[in-house]
Short mmCIF file of C-alpha atoms (C1' of nucleotides) in Angstrom, two decimals:
data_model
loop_
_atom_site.label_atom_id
_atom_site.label_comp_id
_atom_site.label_asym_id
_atom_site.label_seq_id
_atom_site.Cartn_x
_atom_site.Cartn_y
_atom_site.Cartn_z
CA UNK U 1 172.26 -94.10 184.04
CA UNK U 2 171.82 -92.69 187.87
CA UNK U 3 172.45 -89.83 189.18
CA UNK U 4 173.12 -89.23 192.43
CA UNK U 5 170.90 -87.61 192.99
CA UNK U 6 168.34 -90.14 191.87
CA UNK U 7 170.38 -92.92 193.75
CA UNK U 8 169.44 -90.39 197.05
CA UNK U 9 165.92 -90.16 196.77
CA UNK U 10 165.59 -93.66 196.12
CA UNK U 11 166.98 -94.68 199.54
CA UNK U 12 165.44 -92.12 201.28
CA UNK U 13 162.14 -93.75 199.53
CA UNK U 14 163.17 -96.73 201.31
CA UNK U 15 163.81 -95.04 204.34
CA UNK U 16 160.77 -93.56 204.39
CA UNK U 17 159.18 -96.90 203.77
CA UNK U 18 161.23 -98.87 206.89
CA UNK U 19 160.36 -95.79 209.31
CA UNK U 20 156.69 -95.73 208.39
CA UNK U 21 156.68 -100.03 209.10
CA UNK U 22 158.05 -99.47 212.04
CA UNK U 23 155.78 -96.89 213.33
CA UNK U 24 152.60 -99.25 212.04
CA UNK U 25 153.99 -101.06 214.93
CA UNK U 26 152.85 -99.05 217.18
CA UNK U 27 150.41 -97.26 215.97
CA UNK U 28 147.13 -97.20 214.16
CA UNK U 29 147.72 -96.57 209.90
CA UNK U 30 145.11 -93.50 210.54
CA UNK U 31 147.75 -91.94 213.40
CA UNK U 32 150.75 -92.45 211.17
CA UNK U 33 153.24 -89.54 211.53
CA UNK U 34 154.79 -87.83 208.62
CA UNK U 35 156.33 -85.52 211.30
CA UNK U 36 157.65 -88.22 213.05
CA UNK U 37 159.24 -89.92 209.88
CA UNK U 38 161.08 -86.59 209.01
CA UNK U 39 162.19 -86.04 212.29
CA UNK U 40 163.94 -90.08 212.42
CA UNK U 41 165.08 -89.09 208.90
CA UNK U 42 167.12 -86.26 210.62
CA UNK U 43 165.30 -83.75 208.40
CA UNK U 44 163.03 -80.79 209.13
CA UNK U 45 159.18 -81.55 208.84
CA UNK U 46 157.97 -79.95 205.83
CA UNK U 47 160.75 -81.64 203.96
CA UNK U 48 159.01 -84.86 204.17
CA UNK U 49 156.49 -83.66 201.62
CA UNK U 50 159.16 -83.73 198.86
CA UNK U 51 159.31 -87.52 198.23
CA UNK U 52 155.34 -88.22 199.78
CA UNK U 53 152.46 -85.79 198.87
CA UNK U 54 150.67 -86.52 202.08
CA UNK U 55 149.35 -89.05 204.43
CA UNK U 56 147.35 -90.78 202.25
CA UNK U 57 150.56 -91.17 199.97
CA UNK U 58 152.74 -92.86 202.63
CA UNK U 59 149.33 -95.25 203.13
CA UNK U 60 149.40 -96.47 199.86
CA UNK U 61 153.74 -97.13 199.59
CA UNK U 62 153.02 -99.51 202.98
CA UNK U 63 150.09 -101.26 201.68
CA UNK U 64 151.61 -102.07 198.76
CA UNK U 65 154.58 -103.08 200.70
CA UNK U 66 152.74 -105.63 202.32
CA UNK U 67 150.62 -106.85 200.13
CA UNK U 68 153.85 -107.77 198.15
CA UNK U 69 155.82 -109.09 201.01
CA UNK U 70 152.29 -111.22 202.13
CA UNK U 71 152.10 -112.30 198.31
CA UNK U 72 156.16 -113.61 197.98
CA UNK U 73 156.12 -115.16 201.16
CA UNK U 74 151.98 -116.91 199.99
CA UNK U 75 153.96 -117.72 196.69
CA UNK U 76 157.26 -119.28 198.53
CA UNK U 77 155.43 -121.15 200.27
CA UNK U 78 153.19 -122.95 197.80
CA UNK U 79 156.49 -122.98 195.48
CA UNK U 80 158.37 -125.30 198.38
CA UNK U 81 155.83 -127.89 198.61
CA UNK U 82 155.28 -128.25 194.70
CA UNK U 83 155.22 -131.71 194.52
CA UNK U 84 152.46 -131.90 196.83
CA UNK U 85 148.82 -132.18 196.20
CA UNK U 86 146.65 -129.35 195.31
CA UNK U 87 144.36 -129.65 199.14
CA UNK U 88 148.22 -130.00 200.72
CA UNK U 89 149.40 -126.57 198.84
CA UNK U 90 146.54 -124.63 199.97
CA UNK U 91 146.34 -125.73 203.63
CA UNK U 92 150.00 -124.69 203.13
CA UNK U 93 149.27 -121.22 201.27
CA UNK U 94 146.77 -120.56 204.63
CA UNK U 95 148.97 -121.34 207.18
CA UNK U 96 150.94 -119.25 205.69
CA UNK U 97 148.99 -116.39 205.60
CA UNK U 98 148.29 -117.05 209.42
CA UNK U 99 152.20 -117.09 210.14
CA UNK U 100 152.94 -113.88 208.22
CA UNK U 101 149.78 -112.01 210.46
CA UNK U 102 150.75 -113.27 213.60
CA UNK U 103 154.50 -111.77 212.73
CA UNK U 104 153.63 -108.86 211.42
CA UNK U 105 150.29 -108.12 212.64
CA UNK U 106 150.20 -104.40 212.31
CA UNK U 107 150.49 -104.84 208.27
CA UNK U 108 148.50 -107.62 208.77
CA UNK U 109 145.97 -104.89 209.97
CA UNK U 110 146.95 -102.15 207.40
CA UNK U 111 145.85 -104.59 204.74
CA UNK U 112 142.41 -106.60 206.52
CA UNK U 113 141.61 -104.40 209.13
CA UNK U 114 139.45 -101.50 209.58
CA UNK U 115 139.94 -99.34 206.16
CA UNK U 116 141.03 -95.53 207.14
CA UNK U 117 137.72 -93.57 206.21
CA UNK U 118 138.68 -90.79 203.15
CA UNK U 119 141.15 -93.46 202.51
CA UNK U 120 140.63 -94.81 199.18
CA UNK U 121 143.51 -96.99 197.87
CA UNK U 122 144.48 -96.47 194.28
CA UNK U 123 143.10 -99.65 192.31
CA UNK U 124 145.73 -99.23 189.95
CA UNK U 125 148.76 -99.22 192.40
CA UNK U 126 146.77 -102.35 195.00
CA UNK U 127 144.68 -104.11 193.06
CA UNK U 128 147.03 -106.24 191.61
CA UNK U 129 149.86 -107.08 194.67
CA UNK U 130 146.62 -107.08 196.64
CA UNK U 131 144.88 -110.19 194.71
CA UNK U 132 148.26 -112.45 194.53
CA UNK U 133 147.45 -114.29 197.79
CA UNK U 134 143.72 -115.14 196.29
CA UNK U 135 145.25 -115.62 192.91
CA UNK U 136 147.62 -118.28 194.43
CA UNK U 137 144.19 -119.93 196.11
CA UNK U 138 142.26 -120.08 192.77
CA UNK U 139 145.22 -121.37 190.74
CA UNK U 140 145.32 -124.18 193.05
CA UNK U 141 141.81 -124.63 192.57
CA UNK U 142 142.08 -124.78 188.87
CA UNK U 143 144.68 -127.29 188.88
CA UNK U 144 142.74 -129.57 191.29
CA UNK U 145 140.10 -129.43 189.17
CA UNK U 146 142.03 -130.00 186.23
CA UNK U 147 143.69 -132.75 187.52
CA UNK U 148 140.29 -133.98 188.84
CA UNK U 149 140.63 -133.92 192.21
CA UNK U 150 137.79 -131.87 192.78
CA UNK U 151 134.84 -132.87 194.41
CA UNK U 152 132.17 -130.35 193.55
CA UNK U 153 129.87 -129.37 196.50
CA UNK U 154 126.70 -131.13 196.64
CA UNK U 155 123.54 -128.79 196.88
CA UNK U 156 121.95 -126.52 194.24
CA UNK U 157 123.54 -123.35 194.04
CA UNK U 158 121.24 -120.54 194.15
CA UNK U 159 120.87 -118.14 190.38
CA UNK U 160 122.00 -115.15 191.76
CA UNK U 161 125.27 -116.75 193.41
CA UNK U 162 125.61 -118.57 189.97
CA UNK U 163 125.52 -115.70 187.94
CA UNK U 164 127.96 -113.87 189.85
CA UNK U 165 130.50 -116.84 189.91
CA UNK U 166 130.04 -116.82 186.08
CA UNK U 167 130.38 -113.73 185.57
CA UNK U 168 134.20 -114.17 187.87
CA UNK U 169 134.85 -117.17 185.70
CA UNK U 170 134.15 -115.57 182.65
CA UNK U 171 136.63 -112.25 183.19
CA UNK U 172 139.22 -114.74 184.77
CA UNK U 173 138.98 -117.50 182.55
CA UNK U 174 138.45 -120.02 185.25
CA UNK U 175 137.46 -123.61 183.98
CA UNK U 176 136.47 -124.60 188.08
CA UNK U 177 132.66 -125.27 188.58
CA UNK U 178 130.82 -122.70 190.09
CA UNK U 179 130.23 -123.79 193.29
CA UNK U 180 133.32 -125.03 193.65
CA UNK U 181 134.38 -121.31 193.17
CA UNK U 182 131.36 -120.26 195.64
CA UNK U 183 133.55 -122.30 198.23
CA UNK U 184 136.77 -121.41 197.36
CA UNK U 185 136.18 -117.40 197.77
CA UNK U 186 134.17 -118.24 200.99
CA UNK U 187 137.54 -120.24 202.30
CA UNK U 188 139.23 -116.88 201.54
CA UNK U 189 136.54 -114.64 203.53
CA UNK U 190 136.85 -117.69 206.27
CA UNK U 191 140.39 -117.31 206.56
CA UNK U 192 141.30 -114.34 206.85
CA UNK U 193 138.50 -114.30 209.77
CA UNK U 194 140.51 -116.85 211.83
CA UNK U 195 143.18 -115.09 211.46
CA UNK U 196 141.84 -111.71 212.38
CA UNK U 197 140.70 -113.35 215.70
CA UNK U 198 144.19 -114.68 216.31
CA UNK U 199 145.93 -111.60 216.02
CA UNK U 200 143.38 -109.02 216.78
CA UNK U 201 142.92 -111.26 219.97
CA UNK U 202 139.21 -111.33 219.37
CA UNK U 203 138.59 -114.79 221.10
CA UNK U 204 138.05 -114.63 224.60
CA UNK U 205 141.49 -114.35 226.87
CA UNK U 206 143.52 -117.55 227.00
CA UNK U 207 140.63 -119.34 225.32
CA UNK U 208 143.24 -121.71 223.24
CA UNK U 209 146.53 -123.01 225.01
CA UNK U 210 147.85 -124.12 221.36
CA UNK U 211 145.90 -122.06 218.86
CA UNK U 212 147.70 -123.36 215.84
CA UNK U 213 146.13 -126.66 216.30
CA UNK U 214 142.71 -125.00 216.35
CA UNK U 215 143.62 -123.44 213.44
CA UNK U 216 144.72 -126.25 211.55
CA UNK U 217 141.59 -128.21 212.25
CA UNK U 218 139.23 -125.33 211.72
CA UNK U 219 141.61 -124.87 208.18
CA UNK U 220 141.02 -128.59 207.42
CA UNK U 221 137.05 -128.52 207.80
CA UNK U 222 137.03 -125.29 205.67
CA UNK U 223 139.02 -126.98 202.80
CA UNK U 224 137.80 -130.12 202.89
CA UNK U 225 134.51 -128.00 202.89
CA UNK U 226 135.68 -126.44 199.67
CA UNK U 227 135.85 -130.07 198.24
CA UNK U 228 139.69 -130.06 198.11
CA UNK X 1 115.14 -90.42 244.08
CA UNK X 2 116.66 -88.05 241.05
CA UNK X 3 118.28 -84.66 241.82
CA UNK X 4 117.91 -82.28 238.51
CA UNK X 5 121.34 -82.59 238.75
CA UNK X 6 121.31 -86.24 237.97
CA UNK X 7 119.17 -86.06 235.68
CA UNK X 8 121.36 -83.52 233.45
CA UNK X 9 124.55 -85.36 233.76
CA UNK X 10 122.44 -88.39 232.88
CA UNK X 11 121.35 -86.30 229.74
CA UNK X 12 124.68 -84.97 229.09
CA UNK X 13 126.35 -88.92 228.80
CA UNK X 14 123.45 -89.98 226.63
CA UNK X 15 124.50 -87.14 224.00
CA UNK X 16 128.06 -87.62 224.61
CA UNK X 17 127.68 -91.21 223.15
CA UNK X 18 125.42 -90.44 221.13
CA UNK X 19 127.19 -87.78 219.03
CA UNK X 20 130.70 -90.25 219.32
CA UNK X 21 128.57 -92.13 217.36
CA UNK X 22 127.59 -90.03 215.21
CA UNK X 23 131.27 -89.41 215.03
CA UNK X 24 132.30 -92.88 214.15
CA UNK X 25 130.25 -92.43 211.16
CA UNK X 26 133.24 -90.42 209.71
CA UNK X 27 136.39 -90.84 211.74
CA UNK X 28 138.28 -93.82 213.28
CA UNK X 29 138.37 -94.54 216.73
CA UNK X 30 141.70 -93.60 217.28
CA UNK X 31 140.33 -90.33 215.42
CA UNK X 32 137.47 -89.85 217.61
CA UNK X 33 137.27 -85.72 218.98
CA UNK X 34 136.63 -84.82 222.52
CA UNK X 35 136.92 -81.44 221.50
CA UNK X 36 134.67 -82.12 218.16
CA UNK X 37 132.03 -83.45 221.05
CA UNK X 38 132.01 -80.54 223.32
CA UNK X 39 131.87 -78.28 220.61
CA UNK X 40 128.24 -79.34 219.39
CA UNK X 41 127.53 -80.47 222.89
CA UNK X 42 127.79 -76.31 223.16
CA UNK X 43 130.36 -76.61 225.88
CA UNK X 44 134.21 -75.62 226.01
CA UNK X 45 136.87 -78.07 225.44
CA UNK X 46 137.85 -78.61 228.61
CA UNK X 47 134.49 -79.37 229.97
CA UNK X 48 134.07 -82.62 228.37
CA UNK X 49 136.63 -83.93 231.13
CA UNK X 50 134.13 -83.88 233.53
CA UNK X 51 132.30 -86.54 232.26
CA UNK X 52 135.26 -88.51 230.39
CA UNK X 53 138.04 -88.98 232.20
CA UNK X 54 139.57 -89.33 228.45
CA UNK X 55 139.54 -90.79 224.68
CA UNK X 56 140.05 -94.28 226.21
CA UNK X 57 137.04 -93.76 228.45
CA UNK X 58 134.70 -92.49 225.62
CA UNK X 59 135.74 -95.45 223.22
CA UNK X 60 134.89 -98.26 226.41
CA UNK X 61 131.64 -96.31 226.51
CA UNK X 62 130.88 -96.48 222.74
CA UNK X 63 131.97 -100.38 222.94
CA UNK X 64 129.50 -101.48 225.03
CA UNK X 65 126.89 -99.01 223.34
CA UNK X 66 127.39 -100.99 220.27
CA UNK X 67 128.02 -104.69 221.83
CA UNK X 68 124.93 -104.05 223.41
CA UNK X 69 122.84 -103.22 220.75
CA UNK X 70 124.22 -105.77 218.80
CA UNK X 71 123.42 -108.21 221.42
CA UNK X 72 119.94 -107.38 221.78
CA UNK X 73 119.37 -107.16 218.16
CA UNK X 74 120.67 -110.82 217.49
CA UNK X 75 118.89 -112.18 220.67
CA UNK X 76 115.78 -110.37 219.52
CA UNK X 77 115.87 -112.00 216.04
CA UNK X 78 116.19 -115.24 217.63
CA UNK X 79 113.31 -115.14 219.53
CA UNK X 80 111.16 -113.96 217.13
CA UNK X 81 111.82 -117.48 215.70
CA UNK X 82 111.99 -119.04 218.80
CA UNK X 83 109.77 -122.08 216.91
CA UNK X 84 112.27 -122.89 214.14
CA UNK X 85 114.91 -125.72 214.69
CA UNK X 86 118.22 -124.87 216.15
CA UNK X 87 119.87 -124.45 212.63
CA UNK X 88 117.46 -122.20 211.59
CA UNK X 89 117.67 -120.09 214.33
CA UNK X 90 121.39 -119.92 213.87
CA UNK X 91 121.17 -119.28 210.46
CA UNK X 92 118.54 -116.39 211.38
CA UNK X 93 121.63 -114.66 214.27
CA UNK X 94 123.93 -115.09 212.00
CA UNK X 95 122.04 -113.21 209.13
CA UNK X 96 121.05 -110.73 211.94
CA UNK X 97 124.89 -110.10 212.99
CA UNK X 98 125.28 -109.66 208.91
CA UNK X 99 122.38 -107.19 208.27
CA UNK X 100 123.45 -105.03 212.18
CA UNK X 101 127.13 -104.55 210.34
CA UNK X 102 125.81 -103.86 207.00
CA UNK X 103 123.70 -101.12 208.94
CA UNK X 104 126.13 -99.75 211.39
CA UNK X 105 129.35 -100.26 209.65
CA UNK X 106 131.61 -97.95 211.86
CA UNK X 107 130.10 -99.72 215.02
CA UNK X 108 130.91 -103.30 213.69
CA UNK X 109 134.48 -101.81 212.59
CA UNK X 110 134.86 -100.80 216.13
CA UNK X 111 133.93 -104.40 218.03
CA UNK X 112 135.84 -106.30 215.13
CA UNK X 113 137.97 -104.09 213.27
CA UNK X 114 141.68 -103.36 214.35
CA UNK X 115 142.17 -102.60 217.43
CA UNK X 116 143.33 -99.24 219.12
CA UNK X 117 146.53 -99.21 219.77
CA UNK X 118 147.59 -98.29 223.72
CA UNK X 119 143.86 -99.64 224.17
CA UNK X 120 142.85 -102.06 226.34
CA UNK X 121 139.28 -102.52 226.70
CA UNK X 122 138.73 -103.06 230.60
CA UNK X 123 137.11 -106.70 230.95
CA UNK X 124 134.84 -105.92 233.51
CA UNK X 125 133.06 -103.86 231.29
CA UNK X 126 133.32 -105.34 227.78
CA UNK X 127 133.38 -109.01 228.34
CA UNK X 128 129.48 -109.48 229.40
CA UNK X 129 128.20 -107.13 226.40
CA UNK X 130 130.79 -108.72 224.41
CA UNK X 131 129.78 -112.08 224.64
CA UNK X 132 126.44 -111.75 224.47
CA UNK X 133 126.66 -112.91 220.68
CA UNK X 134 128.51 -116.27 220.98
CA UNK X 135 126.31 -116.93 224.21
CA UNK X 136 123.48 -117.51 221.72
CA UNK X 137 125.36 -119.46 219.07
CA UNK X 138 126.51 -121.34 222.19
CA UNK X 139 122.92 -121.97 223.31
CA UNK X 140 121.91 -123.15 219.96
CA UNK X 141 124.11 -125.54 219.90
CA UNK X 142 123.78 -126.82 223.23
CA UNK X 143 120.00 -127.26 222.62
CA UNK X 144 120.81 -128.83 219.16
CA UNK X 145 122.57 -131.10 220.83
CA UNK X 146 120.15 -131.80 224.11
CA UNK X 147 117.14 -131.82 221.43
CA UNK X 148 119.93 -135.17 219.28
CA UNK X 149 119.70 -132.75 216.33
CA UNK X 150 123.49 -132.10 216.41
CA UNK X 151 125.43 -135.11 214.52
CA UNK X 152 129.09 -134.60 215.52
CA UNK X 153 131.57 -134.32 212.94
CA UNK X 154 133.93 -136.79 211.61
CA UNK X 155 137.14 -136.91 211.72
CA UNK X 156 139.48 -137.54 215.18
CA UNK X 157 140.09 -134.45 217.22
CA UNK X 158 143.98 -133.26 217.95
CA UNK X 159 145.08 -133.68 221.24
CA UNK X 160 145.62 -130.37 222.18
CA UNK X 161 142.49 -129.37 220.35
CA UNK X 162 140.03 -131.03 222.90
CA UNK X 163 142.26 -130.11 226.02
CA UNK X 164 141.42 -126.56 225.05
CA UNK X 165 137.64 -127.98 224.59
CA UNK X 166 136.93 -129.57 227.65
CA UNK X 167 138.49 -126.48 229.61
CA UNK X 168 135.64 -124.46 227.77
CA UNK X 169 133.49 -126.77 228.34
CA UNK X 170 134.05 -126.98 232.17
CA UNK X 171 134.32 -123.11 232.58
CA UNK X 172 130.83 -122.74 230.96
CA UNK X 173 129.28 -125.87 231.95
CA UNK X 174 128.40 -127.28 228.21
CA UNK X 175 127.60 -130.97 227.39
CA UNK X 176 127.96 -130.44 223.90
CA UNK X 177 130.37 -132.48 222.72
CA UNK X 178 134.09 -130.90 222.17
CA UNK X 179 134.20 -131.48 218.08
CA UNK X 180 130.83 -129.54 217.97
CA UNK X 181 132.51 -126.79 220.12
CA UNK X 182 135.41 -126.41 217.67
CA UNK X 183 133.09 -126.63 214.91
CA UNK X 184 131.19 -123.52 216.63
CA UNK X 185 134.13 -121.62 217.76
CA UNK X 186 135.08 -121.95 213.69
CA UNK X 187 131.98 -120.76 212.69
CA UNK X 188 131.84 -117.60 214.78
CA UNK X 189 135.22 -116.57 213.41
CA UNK X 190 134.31 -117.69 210.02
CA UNK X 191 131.26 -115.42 210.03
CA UNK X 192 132.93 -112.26 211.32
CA UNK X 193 135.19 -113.06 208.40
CA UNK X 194 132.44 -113.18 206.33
CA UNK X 195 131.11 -110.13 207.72
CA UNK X 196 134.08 -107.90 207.58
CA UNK X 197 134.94 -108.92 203.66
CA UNK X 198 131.31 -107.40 203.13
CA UNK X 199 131.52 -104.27 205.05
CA UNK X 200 135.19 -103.71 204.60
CA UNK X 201 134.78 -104.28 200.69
CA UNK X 202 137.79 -106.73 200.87
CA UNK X 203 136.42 -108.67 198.04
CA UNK X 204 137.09 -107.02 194.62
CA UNK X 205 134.90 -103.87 193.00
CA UNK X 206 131.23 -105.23 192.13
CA UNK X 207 132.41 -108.88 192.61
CA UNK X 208 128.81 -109.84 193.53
CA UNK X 209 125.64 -108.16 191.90
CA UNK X 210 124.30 -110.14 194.98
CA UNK X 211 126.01 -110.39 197.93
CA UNK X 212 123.21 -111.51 200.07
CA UNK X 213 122.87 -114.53 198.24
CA UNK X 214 126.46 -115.52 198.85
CA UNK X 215 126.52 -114.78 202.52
CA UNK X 216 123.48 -116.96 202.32
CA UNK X 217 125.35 -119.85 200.45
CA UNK X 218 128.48 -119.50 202.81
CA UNK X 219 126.22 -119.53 205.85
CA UNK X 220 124.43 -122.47 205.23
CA UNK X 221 127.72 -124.30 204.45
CA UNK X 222 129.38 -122.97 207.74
CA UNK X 223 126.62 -124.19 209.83
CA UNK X 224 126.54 -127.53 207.70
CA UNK X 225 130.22 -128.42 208.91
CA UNK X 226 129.40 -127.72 212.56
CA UNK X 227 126.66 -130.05 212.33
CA UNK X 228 123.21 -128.48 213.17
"C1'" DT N 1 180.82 -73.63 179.74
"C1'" DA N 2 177.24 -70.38 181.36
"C1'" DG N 3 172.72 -69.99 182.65
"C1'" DA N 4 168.24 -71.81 183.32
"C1'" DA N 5 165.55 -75.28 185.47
"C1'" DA N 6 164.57 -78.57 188.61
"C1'" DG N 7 165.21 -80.65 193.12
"C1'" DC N 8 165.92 -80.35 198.08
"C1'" DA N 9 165.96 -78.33 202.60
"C1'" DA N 10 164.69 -74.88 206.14
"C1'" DG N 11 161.63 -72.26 209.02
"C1'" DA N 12 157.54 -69.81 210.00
"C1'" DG N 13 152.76 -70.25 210.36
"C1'" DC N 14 147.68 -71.99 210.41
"C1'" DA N 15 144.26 -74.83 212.23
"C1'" DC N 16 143.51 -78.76 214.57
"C1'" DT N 17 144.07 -82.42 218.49
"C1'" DG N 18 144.30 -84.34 223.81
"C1'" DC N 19 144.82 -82.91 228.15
"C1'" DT N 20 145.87 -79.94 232.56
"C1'" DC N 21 145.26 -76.31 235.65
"C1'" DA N 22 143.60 -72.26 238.14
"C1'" DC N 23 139.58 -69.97 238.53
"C1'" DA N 24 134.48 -68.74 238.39
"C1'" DT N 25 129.75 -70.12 238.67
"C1'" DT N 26 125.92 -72.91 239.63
"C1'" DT N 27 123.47 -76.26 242.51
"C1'" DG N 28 122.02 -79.22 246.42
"C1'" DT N 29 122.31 -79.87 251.44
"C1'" DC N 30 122.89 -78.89 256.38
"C1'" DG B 1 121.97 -68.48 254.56
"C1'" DA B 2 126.57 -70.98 254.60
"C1'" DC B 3 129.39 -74.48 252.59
"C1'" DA B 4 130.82 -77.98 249.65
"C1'" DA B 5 130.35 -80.47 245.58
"C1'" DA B 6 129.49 -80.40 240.77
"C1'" DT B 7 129.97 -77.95 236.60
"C1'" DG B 8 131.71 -74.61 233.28
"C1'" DT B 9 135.55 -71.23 231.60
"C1'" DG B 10 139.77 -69.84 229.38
"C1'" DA B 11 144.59 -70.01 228.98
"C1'" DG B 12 148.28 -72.92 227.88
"C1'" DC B 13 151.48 -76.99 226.47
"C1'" DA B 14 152.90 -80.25 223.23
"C1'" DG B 15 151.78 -82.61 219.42
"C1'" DT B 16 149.69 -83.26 214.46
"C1'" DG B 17 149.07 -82.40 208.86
"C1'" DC B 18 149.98 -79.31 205.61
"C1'" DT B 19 151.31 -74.74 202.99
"C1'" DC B 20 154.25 -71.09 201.70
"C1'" DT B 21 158.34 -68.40 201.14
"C1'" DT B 22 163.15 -68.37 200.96
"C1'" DG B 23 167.68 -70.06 199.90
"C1'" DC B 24 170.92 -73.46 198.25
"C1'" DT B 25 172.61 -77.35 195.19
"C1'" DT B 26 172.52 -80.41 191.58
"C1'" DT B 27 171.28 -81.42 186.83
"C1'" DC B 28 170.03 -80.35 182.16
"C1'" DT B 29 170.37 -77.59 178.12
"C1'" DA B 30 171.58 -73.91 174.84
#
DNA sequence: TAGAAAGCAAGAGCACTGCTCACATTTGTC
DNA sequence: GACAAATGTGAGCAGTGCTCTTGCTTTCTA
């Protein structure tokens, strides 16, 4: 049962949505433009604030946007090379996280980039399309464990580390070793570095002719540091 | 030989930066206020213009404030353990980079964060300051290896990989060897990475009761793989 | 089916921003 | 002391987020 009406609002929603990833673009989340939206949408300014309270509002419809495009795209990924290893579906899952940032590296930013100060995302609306790229990353884990591929790091860990990693296996119900899952969220940290470099060009200019291969190496030492 | 005149304008920059700064504590770069500067600076609007020509101008100026201070804090903490191995000395920058963000979060946002967009940070100004960081890493490792405390990794390097390698090499006259480089360049991304997670709260609320200790752990793995 | 309620759009207005320009004042030098 | 350069002033333009009042249209309900 739709109204119309309903039907509207939810494609100007989507509108609204499309026009505010395109101007991320070009512009910083913080300069956003509600004004500009409305006036693309063909519709007087203070109109916009029907379907989006404010600023923050549109923030939070793009970040979840892209955290759930960034998570399908993670999950497709991992999904089309099933029948591969564990180490092989997370060197995939990363490179595919690079290849999403370098084509969309505004959102990219939006998500892993300098948080907009005041801005506090709603943990109950990004939370959970914000952890599916990790999740996919610590279900591979599990299942190399599981399946005993994993080699767990040598070295002692330190008490506070463990206690924190068993307090994250505990609320996830996690069966991987603790240092194992010391690693694995330090691969995630690591990763999303590289990429950051990549696409906020923080290496020097024309350092790497072919940065994907750098990236793939650098990828492979981190896993294998894991103990993939 | 100092006109009164100098010396004011002198004055005038040093607050200028100074209150940005101060500024940055609250606000984006992108939102950084001229007018929100001249205003406690006790001047009209306008006036700011005559000592920055505009926004773009004010952010190169707070770049290299903060590249340099972060430079000279990480060089300073180096020396002050001038008489530890290489790898403990890189340990001790890299924990020094950490503990400079954790301090000056807005300033670390602004060297690594997302870039302003329509920005381009003029090289001539930025690169030396900007470097000033991976010169030491770089120097570490060059001694590690000089001093035969460097074991290179395993593991064949990709064509492309050591092209890109040697040319750094060459430009910058290293004789470490290129798998050590890679290693390095991987670590300095890595540790931003690391960095940014911790200051940009990307990992979830309260994951770590201790996050020193991780960073710790992570480190010592990072600098494990490059082979100090 | 009539009327109330809810939704949507318009336009004016406030306080803020970056930046420019014509003008006035101060300051250092010949 | 005269002149020029450096500095400060105030008005103004175009843009922003956001609020409020006013009017119209669609939807729900009695």
């Amino acid at each position: 049962m739709e109204t119309p009406r309903q039907r509207a609002r939810k494609q100007t929603m989507d509108d609204i949505v499309r026009l505010g990833r395109e101007q991320l673009a070009t512009v910083t989340p913080t300069e956003l433009s509600l004004r500009g939206i409305a006036r693309e949408l063909g519709i007087v300014s203070s109109a916009i604030y029907r379907y989006v309270k404010d600023r923050d509002e549109l923030l939070t419809l793009l970040i979840v946007d892209a955290y759930d495009e960034l998570g399908a795209t993670v999950e497709d990924a991992v999904a089309a090379a099933s029948r591969r290893s564990p180490r092989a579906r997370a060197l995939v899952a990363c490179q595919a996280v690079r290849a999403w940032a370098l084509r969309e590296p505004s959102r990219f930013a939006l998500l892993f980039g300098t948080p907009v100060p005041g801005y506090a995302a709603p943990a109950d609306r990004t939370v959970e399309p914000g952890t599916r790229v990790p999740a996919v990353l610590l279900a591979l884990l599990e299942e190399a464990h599981r399946s005993g591929e994993l080699e767990p790091p040598s070295g002692p860990l330190p008490r506070p580390v463990r206690r924190d990693m068993e307090e994250i296996r505990r609320e996830y119900g996690l069966t991987v070793p603790s240092a194992s899952l010391a690693r694995g969220i330090g691969l995630w940290s690591a990763l999303v570095g590289a990429v950051s470099f990549e696409v906020f060009d923080q290496y020097g200019p024309d350092t790497f002719a072919d940065p994907g291969a750098f990236f793939d190496l650098h990828l492979e030492s981190l896993i294998t540091a894991v103990g993939f």
